[in-house]
Coordinates of C-alpha atoms in Angstrom, one line a residue:
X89 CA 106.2 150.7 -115.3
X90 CA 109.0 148.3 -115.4
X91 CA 109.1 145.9 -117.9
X92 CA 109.8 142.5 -117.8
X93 CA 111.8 140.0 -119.9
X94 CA 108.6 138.3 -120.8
X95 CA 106.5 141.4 -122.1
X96 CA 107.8 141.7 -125.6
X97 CA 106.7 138.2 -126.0
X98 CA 103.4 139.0 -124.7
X99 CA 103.1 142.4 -127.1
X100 CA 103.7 140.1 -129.9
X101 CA 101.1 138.0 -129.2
X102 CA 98.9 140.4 -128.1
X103 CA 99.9 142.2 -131.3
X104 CA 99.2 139.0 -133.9
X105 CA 95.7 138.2 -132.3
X106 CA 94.0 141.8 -132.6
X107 CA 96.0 142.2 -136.3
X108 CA 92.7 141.7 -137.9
X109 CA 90.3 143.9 -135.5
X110 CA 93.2 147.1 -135.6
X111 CA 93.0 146.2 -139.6
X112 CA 88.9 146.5 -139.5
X113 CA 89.5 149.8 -136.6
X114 CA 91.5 151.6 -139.3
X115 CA 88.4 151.5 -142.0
X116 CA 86.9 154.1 -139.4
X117 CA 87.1 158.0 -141.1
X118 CA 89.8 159.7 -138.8
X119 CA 87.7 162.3 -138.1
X120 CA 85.2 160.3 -136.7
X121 CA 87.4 159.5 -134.1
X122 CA 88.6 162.6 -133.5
X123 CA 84.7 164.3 -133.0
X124 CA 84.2 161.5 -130.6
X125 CA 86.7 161.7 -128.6
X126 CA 86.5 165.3 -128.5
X127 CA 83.1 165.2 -127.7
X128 CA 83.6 163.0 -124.7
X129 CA 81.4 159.8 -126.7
X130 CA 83.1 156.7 -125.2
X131 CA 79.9 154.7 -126.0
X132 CA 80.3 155.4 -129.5
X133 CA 83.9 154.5 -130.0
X134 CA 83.1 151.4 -128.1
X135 CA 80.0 150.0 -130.3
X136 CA 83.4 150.8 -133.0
X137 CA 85.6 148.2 -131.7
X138 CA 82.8 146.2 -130.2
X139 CA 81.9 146.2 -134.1
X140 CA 85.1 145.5 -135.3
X141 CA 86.2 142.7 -132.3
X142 CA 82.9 140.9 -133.1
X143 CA 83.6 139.6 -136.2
X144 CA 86.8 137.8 -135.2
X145 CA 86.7 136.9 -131.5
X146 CA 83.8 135.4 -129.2
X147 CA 81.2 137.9 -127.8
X148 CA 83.1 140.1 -125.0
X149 CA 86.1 139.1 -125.5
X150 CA 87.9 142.6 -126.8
X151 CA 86.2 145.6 -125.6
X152 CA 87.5 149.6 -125.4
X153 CA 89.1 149.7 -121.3
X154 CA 89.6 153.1 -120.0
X155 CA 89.6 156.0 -122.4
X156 CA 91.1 156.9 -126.0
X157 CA 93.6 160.0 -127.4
X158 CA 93.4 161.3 -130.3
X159 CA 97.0 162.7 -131.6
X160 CA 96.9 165.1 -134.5
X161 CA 99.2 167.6 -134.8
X162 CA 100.1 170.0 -137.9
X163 CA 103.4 168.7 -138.0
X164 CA 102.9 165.0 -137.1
X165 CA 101.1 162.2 -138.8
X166 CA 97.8 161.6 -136.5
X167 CA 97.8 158.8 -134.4
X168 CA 94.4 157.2 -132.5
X169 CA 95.4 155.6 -129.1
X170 CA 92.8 152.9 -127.4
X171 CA 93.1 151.8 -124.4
X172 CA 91.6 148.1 -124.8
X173 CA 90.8 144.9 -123.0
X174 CA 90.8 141.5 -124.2
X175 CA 89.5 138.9 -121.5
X176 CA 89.8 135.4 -123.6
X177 CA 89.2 132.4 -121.0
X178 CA 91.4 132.8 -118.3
X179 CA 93.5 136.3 -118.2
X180 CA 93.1 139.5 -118.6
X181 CA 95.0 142.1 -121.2
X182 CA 95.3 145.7 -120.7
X183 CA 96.6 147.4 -123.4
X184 CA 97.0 150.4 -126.3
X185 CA 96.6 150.2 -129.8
X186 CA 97.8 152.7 -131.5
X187 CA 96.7 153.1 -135.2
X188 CA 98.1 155.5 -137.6
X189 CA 98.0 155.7 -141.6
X190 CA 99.3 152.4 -142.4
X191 CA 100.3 150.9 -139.5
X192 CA 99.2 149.9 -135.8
X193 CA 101.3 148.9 -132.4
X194 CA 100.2 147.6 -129.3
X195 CA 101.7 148.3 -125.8
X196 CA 100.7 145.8 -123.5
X197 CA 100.3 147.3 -119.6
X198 CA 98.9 144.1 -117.6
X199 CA 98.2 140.6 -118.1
X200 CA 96.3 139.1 -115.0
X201 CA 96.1 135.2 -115.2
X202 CA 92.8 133.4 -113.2
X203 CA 95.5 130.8 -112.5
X204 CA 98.7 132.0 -113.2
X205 CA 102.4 129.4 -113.0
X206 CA 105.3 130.5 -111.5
X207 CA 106.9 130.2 -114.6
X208 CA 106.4 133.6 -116.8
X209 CA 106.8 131.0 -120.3
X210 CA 104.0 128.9 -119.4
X211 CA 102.0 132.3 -118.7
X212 CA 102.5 133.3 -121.9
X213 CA 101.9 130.0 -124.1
X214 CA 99.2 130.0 -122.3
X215 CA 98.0 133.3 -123.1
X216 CA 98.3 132.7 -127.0
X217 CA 96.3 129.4 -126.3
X218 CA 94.3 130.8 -125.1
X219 CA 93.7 133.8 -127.2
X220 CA 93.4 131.2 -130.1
X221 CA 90.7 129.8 -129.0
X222 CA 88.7 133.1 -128.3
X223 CA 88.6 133.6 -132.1
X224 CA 86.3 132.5 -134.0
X225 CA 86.7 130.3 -136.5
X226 CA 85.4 130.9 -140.1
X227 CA 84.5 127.8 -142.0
X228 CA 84.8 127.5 -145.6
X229 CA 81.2 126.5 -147.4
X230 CA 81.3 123.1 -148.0
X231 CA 81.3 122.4 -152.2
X232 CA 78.7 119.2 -153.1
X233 CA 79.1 117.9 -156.5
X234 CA 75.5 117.5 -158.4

């Protein structure tokens, strides 16, 4: 694949909305992982980050793409790779999110726009627009005085 001036700027943003969903993805026992993906049990490792995606982004908008590898080596540190989709209003993100130990890193492979401008900035302020306003938004209880 050859990349484009514009994609590092898209990882990064890609990279700062799903912080908090790799974060939640990363509570999941490594082993876990490992059994299902060795056993072939997509469904299960997508009801994981359909668990995880739900409680900071609008039903359907992250969900696991194509497959998953699980990379654990007895020299290496292990190393979960998701192949994910995010699908806020108006694009499409095809990406990896690698999580290891302590940290996570996302390698963005597509961005389809519905409606997309001839000029790749635009494209990509409005991908973090709209990403933004995929999430949803926690509200803070409201204090009353009695």
């Amino acid at each position: 694949m050859n990349r484009q001036p514009f994609s590092a700027t898209r990882e990064i943003i890609v990279a700062n909305a799903v912080q908090d969903v790799a974060n939640e993805l990363r509570l999941v026992e490594l082993a876990d992982y490992i059994a299902f993906i060795r056993l072939e049990s997509m469904a299960s490792i997508a009801d994981i980050v359909e668990s995880a995606a739900e409680l900071f982004f609008m039903p359907g908008t992250l969900r696991l793409g194509h497959g998953c590898e699980a990379h654990v080596t007895w020299t290496d540190s292990p190393r979960i790779a998701l192949d994910l989709e995010l699908r806020p209003q108006g694009a499409t993100i095809y990406f990896t999110l690698s999580l290891t130990a302590f940290q996570a890193g996302v390698e963005v492979s597509y961005v389809a726009f519905d409606n997309p401008s001839d000029d790749p900035d635009l494209n990509s302020v409005f991908l973090q627009e709209t990403l933004e306003n995929s999430r949803i938004r926690k509200s803070l209880p409201s204090c009353v005085n009695e």
